[in-house]
PDB file of C-alpha atoms and ligand atoms in Angstrom:
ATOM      1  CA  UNK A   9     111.450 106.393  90.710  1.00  0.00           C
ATOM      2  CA  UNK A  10     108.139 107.836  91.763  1.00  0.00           C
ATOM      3  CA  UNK A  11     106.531 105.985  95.081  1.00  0.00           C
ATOM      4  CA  UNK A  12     103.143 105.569  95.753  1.00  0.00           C
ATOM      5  CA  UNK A  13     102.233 103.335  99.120  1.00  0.00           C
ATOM      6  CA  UNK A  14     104.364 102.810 101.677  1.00  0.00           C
ATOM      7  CA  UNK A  15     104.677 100.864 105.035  1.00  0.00           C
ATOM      8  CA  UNK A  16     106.174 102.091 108.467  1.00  0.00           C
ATOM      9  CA  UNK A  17     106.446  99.356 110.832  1.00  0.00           C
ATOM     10  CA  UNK A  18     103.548  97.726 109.751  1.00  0.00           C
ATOM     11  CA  UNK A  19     101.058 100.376 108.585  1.00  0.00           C
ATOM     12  CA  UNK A  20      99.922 101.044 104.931  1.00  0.00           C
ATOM     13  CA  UNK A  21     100.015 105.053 104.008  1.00  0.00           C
ATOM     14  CA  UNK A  22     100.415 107.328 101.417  1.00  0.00           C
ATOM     15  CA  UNK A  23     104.181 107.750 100.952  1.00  0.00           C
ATOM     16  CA  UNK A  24     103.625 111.363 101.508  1.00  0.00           C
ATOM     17  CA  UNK A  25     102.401 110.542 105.308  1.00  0.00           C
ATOM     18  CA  UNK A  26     106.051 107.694 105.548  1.00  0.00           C
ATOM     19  CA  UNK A  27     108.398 109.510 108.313  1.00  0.00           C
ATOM     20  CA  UNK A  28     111.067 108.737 109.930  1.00  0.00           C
ATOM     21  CA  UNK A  29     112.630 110.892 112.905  1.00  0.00           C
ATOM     22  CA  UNK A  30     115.948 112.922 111.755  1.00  0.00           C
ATOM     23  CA  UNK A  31     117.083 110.799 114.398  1.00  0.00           C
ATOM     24  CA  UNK A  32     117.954 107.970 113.017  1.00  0.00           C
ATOM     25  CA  UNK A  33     121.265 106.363 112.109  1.00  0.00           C
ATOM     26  CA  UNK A  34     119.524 104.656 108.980  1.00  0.00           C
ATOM     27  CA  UNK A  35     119.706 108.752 107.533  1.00  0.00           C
ATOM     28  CA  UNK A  36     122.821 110.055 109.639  1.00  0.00           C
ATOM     29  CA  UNK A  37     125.160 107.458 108.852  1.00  0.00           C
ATOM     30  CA  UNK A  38     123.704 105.420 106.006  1.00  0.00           C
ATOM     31  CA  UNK A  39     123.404 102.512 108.959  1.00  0.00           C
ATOM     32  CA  UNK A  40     120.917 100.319 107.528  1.00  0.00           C
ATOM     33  CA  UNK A  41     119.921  97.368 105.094  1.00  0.00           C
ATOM     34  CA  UNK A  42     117.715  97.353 101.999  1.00  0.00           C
ATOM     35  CA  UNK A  43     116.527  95.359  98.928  1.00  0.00           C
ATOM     36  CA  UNK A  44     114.722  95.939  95.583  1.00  0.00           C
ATOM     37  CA  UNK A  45     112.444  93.044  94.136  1.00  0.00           C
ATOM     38  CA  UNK A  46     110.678  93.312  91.049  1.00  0.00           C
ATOM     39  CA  UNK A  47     106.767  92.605  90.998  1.00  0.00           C
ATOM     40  CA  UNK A  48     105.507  91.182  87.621  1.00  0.00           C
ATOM     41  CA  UNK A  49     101.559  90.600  87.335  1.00  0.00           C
ATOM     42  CA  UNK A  50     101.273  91.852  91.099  1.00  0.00           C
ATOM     43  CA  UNK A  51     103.727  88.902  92.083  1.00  0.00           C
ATOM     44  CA  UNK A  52     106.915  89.475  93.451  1.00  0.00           C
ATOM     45  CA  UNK A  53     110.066  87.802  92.136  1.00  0.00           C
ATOM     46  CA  UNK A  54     112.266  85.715  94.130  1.00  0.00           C
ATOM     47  CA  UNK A  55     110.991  87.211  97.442  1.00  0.00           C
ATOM     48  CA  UNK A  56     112.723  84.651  99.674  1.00  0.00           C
ATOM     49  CA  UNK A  57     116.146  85.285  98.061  1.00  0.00           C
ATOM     50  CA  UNK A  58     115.630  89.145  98.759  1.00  0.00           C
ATOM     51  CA  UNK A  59     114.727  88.400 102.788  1.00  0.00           C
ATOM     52  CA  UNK A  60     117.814  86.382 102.974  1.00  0.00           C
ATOM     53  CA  UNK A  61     120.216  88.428 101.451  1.00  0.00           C
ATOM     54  CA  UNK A  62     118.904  91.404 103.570  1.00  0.00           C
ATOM     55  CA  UNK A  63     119.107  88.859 106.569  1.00  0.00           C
ATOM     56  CA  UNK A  64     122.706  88.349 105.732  1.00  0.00           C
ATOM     57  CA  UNK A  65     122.919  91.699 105.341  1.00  0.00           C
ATOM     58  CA  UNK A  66     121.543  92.874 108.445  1.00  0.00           C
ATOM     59  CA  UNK A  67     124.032  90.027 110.083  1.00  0.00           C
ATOM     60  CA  UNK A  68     126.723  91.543 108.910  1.00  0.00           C
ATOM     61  CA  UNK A  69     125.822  95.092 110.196  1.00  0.00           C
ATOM     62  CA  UNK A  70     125.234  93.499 113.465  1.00  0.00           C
ATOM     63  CA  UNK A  71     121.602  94.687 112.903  1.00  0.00           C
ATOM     64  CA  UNK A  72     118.239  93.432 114.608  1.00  0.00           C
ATOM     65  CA  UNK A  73     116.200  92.239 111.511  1.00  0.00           C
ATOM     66  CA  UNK A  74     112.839  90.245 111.570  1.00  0.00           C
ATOM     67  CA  UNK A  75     112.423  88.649 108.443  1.00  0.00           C
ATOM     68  CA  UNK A  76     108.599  87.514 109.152  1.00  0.00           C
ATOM     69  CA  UNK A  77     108.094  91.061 109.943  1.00  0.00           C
ATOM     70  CA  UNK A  78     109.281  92.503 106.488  1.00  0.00           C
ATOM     71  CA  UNK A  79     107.965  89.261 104.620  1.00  0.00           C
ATOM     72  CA  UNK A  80     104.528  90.606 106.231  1.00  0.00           C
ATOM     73  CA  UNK A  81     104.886  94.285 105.320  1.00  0.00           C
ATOM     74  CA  UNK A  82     105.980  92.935 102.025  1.00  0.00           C
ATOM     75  CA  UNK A  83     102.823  90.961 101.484  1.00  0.00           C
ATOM     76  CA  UNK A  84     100.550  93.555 103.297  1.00  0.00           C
ATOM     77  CA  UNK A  85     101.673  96.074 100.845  1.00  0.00           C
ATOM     78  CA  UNK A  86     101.373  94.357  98.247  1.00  0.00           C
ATOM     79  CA  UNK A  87      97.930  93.189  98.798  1.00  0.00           C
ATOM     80  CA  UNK A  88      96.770  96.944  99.379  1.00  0.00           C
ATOM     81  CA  UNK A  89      98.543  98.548  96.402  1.00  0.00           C
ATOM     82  CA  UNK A  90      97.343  95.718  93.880  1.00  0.00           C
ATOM     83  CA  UNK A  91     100.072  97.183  91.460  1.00  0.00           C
ATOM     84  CA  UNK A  92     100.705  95.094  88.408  1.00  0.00           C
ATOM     85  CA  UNK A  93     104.286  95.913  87.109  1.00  0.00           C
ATOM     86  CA  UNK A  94     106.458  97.717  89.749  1.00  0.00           C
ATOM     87  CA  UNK A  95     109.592  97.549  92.026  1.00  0.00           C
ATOM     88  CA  UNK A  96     109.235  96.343  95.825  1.00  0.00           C
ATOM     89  CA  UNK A  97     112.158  98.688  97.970  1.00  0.00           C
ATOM     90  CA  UNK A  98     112.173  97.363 101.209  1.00  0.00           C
ATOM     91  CA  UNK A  99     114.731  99.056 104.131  1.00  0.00           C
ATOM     92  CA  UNK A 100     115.487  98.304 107.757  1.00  0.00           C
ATOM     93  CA  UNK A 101     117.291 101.123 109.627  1.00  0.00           C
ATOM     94  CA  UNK A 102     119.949 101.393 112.751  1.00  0.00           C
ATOM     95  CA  UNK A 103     117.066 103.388 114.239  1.00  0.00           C
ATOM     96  CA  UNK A 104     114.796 100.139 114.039  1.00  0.00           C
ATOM     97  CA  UNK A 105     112.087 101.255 111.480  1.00  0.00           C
ATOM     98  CA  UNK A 106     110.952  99.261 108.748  1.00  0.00           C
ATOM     99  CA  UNK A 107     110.098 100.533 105.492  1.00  0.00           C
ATOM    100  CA  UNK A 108     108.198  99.084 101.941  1.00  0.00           C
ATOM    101  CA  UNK A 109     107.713 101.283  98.998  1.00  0.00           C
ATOM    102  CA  UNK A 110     105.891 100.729  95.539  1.00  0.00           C
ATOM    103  CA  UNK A 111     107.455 102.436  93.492  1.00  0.00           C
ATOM    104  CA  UNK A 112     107.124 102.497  89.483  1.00  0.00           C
ATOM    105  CA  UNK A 113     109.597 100.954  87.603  1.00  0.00           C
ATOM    106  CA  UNK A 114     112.142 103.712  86.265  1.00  0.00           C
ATOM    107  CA  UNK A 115     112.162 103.742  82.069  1.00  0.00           C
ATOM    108  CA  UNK A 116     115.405 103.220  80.338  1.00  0.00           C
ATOM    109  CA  UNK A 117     116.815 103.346  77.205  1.00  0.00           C
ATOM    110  CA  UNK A 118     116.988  99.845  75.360  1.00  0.00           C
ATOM    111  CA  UNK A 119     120.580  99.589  75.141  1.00  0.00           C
ATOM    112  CA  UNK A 120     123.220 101.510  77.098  1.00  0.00           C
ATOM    113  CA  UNK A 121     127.232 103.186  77.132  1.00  0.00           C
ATOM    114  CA  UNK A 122     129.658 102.376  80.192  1.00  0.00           C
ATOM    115  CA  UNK A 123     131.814 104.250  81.335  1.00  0.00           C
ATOM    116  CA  UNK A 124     134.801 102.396  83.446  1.00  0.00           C
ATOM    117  CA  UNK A 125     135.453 104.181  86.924  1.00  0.00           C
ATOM    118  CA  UNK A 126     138.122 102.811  89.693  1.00  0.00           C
ATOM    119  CA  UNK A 127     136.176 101.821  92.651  1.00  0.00           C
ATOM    120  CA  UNK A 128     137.399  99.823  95.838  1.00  0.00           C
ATOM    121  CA  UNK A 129     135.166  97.756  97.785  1.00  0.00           C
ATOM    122  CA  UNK A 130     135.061  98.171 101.129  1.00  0.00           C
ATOM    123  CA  UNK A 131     136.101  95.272 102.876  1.00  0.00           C
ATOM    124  CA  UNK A 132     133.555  94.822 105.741  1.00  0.00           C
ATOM    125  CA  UNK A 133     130.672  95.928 103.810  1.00  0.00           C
ATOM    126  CA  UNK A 134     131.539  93.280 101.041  1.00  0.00           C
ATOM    127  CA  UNK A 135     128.456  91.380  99.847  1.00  0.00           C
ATOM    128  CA  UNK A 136     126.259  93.967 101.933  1.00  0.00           C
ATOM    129  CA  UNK A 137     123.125  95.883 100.356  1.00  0.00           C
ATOM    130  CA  UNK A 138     123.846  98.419 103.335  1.00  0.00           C
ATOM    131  CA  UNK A 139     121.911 101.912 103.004  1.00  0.00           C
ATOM    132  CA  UNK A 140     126.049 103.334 102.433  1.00  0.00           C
ATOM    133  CA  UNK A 141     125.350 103.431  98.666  1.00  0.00           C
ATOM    134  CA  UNK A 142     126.611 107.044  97.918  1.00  0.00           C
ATOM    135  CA  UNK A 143     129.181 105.979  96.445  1.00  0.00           C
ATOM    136  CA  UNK A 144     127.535 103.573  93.597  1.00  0.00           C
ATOM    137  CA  UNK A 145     124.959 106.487  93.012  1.00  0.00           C
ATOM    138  CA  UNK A 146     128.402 108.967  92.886  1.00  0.00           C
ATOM    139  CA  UNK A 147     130.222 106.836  90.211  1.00  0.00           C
ATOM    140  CA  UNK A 148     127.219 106.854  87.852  1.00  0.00           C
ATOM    141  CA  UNK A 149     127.166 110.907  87.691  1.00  0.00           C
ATOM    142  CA  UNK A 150     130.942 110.368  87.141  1.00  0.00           C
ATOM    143  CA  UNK A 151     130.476 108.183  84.305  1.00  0.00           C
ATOM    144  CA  UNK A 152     127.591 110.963  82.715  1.00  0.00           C
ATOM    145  CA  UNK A 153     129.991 113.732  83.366  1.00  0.00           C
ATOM    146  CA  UNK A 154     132.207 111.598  81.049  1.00  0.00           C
ATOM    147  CA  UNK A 155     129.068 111.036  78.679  1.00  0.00           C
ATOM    148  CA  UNK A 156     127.931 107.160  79.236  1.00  0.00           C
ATOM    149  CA  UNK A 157     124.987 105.990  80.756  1.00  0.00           C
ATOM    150  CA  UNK A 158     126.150 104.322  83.498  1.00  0.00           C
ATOM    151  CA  UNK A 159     129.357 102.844  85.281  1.00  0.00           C
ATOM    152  CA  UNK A 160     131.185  99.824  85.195  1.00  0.00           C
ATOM    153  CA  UNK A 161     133.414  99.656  88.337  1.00  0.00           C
ATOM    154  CA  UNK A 162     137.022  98.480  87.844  1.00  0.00           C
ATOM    155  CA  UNK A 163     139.195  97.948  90.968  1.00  0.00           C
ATOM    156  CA  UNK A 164     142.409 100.110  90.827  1.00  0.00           C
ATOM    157  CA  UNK A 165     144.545  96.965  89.942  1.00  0.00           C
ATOM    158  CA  UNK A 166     142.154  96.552  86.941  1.00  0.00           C
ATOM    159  CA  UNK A 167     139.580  94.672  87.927  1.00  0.00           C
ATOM    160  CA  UNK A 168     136.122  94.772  86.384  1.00  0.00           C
ATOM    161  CA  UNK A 169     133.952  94.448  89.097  1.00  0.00           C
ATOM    162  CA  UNK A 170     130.202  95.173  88.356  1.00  0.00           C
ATOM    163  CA  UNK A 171     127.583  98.359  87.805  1.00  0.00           C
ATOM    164  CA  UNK A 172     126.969 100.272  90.853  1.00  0.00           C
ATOM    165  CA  UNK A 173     123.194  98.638  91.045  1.00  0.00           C
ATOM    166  CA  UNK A 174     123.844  95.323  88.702  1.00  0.00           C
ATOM    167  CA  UNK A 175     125.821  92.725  88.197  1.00  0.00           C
ATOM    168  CA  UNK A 176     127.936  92.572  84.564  1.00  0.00           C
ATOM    169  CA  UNK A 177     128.578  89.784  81.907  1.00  0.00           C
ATOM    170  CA  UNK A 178     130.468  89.720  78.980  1.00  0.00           C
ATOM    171  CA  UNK A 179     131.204  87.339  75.730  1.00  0.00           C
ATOM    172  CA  UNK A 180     134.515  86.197  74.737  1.00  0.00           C
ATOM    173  CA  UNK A 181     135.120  84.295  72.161  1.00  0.00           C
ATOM    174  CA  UNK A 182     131.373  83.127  71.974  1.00  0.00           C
ATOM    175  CA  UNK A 183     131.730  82.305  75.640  1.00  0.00           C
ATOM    176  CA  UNK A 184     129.754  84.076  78.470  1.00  0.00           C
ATOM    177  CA  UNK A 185     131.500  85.264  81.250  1.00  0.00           C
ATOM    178  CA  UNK A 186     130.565  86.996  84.435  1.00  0.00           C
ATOM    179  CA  UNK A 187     133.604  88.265  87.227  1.00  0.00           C
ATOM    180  CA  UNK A 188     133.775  85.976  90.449  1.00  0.00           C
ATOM    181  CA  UNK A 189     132.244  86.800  93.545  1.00  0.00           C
ATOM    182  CA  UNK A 190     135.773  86.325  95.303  1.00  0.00           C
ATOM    183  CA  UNK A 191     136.756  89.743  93.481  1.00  0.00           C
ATOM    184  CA  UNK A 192     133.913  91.410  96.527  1.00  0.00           C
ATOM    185  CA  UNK A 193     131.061  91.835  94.263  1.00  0.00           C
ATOM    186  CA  UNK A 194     127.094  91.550  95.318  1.00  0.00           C
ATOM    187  CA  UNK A 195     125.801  87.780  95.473  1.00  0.00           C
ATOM    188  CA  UNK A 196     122.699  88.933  92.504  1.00  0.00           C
ATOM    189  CA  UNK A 197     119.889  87.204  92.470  1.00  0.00           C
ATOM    190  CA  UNK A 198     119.548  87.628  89.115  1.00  0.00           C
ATOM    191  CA  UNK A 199     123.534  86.601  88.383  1.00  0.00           C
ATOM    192  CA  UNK A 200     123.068  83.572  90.308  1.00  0.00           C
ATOM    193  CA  UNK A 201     119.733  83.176  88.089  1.00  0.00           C
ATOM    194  CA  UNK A 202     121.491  83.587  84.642  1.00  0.00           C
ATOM    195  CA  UNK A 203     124.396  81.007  85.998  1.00  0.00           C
ATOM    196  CA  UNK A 204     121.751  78.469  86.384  1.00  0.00           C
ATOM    197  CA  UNK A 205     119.839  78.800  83.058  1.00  0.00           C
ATOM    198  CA  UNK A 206     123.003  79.384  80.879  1.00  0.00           C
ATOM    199  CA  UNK A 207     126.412  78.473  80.196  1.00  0.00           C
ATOM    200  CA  UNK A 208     128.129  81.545  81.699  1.00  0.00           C
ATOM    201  CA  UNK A 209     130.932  81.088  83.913  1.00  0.00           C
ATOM    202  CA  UNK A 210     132.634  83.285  86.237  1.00  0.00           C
ATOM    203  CA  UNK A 211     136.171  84.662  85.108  1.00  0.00           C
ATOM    204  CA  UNK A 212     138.515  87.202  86.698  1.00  0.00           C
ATOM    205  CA  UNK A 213     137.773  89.759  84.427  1.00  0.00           C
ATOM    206  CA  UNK A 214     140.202  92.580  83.092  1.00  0.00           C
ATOM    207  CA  UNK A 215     139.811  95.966  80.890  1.00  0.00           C
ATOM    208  CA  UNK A 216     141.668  94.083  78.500  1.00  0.00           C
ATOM    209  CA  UNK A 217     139.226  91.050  78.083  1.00  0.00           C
ATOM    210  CA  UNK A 218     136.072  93.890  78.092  1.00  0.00           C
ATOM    211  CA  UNK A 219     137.367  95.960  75.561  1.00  0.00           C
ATOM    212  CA  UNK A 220     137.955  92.658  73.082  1.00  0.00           C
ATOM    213  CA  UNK A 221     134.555  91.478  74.173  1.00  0.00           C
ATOM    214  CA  UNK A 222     131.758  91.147  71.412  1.00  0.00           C
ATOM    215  CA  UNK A 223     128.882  91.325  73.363  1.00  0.00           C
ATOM    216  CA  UNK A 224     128.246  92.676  77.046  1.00  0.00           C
ATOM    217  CA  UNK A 225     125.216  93.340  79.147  1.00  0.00           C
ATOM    218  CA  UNK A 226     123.982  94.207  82.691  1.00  0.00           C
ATOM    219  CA  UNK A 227     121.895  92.252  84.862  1.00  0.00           C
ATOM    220  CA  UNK A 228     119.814  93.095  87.995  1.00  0.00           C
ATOM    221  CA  UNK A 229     116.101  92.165  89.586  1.00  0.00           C
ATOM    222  CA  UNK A 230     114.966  95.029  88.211  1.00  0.00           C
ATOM    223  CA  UNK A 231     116.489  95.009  84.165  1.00  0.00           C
ATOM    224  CA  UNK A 232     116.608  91.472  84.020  1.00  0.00           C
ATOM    225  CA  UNK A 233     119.237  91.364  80.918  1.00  0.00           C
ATOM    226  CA  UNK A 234     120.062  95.214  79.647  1.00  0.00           C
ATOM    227  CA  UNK A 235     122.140  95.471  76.715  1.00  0.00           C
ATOM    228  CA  UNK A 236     125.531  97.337  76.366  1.00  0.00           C
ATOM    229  CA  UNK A 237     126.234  99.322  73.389  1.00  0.00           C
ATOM    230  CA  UNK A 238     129.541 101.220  74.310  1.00  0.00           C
ATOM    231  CA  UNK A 239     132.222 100.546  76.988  1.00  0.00           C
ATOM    232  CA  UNK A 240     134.402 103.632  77.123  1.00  0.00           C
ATOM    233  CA  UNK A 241     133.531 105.433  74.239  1.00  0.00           C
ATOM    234  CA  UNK A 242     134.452 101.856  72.286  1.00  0.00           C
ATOM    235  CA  UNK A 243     131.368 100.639  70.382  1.00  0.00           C
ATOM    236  CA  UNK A 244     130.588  96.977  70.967  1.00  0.00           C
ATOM    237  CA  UNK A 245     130.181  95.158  67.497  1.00  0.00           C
ATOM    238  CA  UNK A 246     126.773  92.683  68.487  1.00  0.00           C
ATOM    239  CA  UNK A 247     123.953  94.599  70.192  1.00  0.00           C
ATOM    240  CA  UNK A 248     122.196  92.341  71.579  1.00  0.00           C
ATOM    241  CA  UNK A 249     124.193  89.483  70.518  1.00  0.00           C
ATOM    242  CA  UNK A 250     123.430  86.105  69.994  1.00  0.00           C
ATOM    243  CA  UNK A 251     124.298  84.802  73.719  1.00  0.00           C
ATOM    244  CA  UNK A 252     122.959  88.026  74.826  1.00  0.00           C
ATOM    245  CA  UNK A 253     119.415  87.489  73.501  1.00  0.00           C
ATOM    246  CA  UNK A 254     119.197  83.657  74.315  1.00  0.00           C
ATOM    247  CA  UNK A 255     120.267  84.895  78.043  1.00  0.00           C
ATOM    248  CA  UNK A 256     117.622  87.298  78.138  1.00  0.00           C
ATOM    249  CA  UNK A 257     114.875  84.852  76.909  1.00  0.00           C
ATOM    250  CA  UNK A 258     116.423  82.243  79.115  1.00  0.00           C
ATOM    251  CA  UNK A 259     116.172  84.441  82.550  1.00  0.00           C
ATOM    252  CA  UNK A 260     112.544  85.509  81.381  1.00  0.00           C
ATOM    253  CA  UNK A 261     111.529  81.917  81.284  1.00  0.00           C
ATOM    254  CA  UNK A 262     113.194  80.949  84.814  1.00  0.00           C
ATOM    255  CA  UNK A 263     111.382  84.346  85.974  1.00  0.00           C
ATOM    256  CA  UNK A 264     108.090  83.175  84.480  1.00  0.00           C
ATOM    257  CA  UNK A 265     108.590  79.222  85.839  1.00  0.00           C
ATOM    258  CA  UNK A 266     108.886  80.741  89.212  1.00  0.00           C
ATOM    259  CA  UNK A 267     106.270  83.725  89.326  1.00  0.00           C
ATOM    260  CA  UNK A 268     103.883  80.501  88.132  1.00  0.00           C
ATOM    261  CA  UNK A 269     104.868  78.770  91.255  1.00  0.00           C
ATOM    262  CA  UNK A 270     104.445  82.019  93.763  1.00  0.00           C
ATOM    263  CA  UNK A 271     100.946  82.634  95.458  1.00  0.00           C
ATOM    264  CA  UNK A 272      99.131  86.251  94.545  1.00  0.00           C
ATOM    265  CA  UNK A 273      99.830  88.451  97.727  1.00  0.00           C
TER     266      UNK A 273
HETATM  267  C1  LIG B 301     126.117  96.397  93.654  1.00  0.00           C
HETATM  268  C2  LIG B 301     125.016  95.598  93.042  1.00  0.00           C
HETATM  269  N1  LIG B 301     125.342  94.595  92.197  1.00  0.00           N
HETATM  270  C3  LIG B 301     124.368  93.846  91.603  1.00  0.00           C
HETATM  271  C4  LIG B 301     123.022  94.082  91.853  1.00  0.00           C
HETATM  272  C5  LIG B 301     121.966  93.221  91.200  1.00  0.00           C
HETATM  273  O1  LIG B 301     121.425  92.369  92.186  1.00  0.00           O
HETATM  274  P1  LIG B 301     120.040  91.613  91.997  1.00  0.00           P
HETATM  275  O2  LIG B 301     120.161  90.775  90.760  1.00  0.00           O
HETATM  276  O3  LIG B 301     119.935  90.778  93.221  1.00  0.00           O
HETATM  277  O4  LIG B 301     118.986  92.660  91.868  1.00  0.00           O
HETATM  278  C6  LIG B 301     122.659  95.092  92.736  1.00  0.00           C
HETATM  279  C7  LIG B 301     121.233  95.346  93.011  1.00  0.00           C
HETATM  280  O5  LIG B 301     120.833  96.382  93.455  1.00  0.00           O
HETATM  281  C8  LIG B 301     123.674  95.870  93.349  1.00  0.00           C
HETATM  282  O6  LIG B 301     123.359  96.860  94.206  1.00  0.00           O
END
């Protein structure tokens, strides 16, 4: 996902001029806090929610964290890259640097194949968008070793969990179901979104219940709604489905509502 403007505590450069010392823990030991909003029409979505999960974040990792600060840079950058459709990555490191990026958003194909891989939270980092992601970005080159798209993390006791950058829903029986947040997976914006606007409900969620489901799809700030086609080589029967495609058009709409009610940068 190329970048084009960045901030640095404050300043608007050229991402090529962004640096960081070597230094810092944010690089050496992943020790740091990030988000990814989604602009639409050079608006950013939900914003707010993004600053307060990275607040709660930054909590957790016992991390100094300014939210007018990073709401600023956020706006400032914004307001001097003028870009249209893009992604918003905003970071906070150990080392005490803030960082924005526009970047453009990264193309995919329309639908996509899972791949299940056994993953195990880690306890204190639960609910955490900490810079420690290596090992969501490892499980997706497992699952295209094993020829799918992407991964769909299952705990060892055979729990699905989520993707390794979005959240995961599923229809049963006609029903739409999501897995809880107790099983340790990221509070998404765009989960919590879809829960409002439609009927889905959260459901301990096993292998079993995936591979007899007839529609599935991923969900994140960036995707919005992206179909499934294949879970483990198994090809799902409705893509999109039904509930899949009124979910989509229902999370545009809520998207829409509140871009409508958020200010121009
Ligand atoms: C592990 C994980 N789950 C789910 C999501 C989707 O979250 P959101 O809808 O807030 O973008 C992300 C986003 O990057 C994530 O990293």
């Amino acid at each position: 996902m190329p970048a084009t403007l960045a901030i640095l505590d404050g300043d608007v450069m050229d991402v090529a001029q962004a640096q960081i010392p070597v230094t810092d823990d944010g690089l050496l030991r992943g020790d740091g806090v990030f988000e990814v909003a989604r602009i639409y029409g050079g608006r950013p979505f939900a914003l707010e929610e993004h600053l307060e999960r990275m607040a709660r974040s930054a909590a957790s990792l016992r991390l100094p964290f300014d939210t007018d600060a990073v709401r600023a840079d956020a706006r400032t950058l914004i307001a001097a890259g003028e870009p249209d459709e893009a992604m918003l990555r905003l970071v906070v490191t150990r080392g005490g640097r803030r960082i924005g990026m526009l970047e453009t958003l990264p193309e995919r194909p329309e639908t996509i194949a899972l791949q299940t891989v056994t993953y195990t939270p880690t306890r204190v980092l639960d609910g955490v968008k900490s810079l420690s992601y290596a090992a969501n970005m490892l499980v997706t080159r497992i699952a295209r070793e094993q020829g799918a798209d992407e991964a769909l993390l299952v705990s060892p006791h055979g729990r699905v969990l989520e993707g390794p950058t979005t959240s995961f829903f599923y229809v049963l029986d006609g029903a739409l179901y999501t897995p809880p947040l107790s099983d340790r997976i990221l509070d998404s914006i765009t989960r919590r979104a879809l829960m409002a606007v439609t009927d889905a409900a959260e459901r301990v969620t096993t292998t079993g219940d995936v591979a007899a489901a007839s529609e599935a799809f991923l969900a994140s700030s960036l995707r919005e709604v992206h179909p499934v086609h294949a879970i483990d080589g198994a090809a799902l029967p409705q893509v999109p489905g039904p509930v899949s495609t009124a979910a989509a058009a229902a999370v545009r709409e809520h998207i829409e509502a509140s871009l409508a009610r958020t200010p121009a940068a």
